[in-house]
C-alpha positions as a printed Julia matrix, in Angstrom:
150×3 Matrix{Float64}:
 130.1   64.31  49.6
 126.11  63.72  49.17
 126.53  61.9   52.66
 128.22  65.03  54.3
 125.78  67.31  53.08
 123.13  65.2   54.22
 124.47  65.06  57.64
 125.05  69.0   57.68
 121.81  69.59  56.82
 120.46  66.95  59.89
 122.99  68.67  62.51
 122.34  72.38  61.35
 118.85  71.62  61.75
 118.87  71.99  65.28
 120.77  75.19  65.45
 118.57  78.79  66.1
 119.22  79.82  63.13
 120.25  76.35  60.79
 121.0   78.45  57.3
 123.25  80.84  59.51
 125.04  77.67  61.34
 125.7   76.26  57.73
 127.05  79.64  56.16
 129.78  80.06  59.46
 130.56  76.58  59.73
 131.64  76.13  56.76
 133.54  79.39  56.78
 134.95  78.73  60.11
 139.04  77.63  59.51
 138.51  75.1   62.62
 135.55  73.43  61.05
 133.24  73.5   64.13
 130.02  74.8   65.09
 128.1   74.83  68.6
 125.04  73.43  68.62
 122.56  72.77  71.29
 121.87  68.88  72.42
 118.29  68.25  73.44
 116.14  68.24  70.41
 117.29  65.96  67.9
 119.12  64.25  70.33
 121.33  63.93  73.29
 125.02  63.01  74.1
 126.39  60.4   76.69
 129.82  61.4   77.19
 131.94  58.59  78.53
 135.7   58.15  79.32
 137.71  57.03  76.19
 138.97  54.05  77.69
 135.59  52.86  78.81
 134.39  54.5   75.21
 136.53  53.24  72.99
 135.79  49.54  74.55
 132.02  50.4   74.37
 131.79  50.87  70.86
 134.16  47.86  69.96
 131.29  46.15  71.93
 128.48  48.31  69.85
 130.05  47.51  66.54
 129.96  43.69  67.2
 126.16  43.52  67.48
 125.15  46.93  64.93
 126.25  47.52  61.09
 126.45  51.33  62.42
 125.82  52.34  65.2
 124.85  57.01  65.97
 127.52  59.06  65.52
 130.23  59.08  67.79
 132.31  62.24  68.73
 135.98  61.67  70.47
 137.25  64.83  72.23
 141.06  66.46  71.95
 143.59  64.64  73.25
 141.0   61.24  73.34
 140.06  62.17  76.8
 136.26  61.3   76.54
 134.19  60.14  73.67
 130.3   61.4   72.7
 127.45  58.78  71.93
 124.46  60.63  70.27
 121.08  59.1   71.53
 117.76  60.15  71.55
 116.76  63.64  73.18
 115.48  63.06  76.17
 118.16  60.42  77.48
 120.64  62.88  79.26
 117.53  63.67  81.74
 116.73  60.17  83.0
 120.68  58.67  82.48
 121.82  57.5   85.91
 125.44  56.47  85.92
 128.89  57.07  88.03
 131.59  58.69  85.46
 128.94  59.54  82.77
 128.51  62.87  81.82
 125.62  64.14  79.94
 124.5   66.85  77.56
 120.62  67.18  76.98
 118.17  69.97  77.21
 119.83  73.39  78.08
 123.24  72.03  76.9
 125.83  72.83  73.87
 128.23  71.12  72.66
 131.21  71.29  69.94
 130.59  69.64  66.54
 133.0   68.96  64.08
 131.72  69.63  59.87
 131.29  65.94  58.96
 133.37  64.73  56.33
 136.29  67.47  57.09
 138.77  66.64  59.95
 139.54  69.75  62.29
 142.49  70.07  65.16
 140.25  68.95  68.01
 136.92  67.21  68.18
 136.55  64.52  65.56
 133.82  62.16  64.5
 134.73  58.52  65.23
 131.37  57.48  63.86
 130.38  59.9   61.87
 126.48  61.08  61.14
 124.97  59.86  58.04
 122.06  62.64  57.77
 119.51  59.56  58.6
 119.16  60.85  62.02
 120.03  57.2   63.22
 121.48  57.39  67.1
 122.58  54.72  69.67
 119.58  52.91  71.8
 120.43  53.73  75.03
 119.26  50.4   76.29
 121.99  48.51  73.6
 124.31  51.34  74.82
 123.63  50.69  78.48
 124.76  47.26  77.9
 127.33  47.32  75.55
 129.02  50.13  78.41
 128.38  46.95  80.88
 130.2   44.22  78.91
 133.01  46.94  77.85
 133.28  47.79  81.61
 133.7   43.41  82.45
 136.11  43.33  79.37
 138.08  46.03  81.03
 137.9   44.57  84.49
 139.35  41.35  83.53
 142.31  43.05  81.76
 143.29  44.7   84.46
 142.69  41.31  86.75
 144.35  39.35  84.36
């Protein structure tokens, strides 16, 4: 549980008011709070299939890689980089949540109905290198390719 409180603490940091976000998150029966991307970092939000191949590819080269959020219905899956990445990303089917953006986050360590964490945060503030994301998305994308060729 130390690691969950941890990781509440990192994530409610970036909230307006972080004691507030704490105190109705983990009051709130779905067990999510909205919380603003852009300072402590950013989200690359990527089709599951393409996702889910990208961090097979992630966990290959990276004892852990930043946490990882995977939508309802494992539509589309989250990355967590660095802030600052969503502004300068440049890619065809990648969505991005930065500066000016919220987004849905599930309490770590308690599973809810809809978002979950596939890699959940460890309150280190560790997140994906874009570059190592960039090219594990590449390699996932050839992996994928071939399947379908093959």
């Amino acid at each position: 549980m130390a690691g969950a409180n941890t990781a509440v603490e990192w994530l409610a940091s970036v909230a307006p008011d972080p004691e507030a976000c704490r105190w109705e998150w983990e009051r709130n029966p779905l067990g999510i709070a909205l919380l603003p991307a852009g300072k402590a970092w950013d989200v690359l939000i990527l089709p599951a299939g393409l996702g889910y191949a990208t961090l097979d590819v992630l966990t290959r080269f990276l004892d852990r890689p930043g946490p990882v959020l995977v939508d309802f219905g494992d539509a589309r899956m989250g990355f967590f980089v660095p802030p600052g990445t969503a502004a300068r990303w440049l890619g065809t089917g990648i969505r991005t949540a930065g500066a000016g953006t919220w987004i849905v986050v599930p309490y770590p360590g308690r599973s809810t109905g809809g978002v979950r964490w596939l890699v959940p945060p460890d309150g280190s503030g560790t997140l994906t290198d874009p570059a190592l994301l960039e090219l594990a998305m590449h390699e996932a994308a050839a992996g994928l390719a071939r399947e379908e060729d093959g």
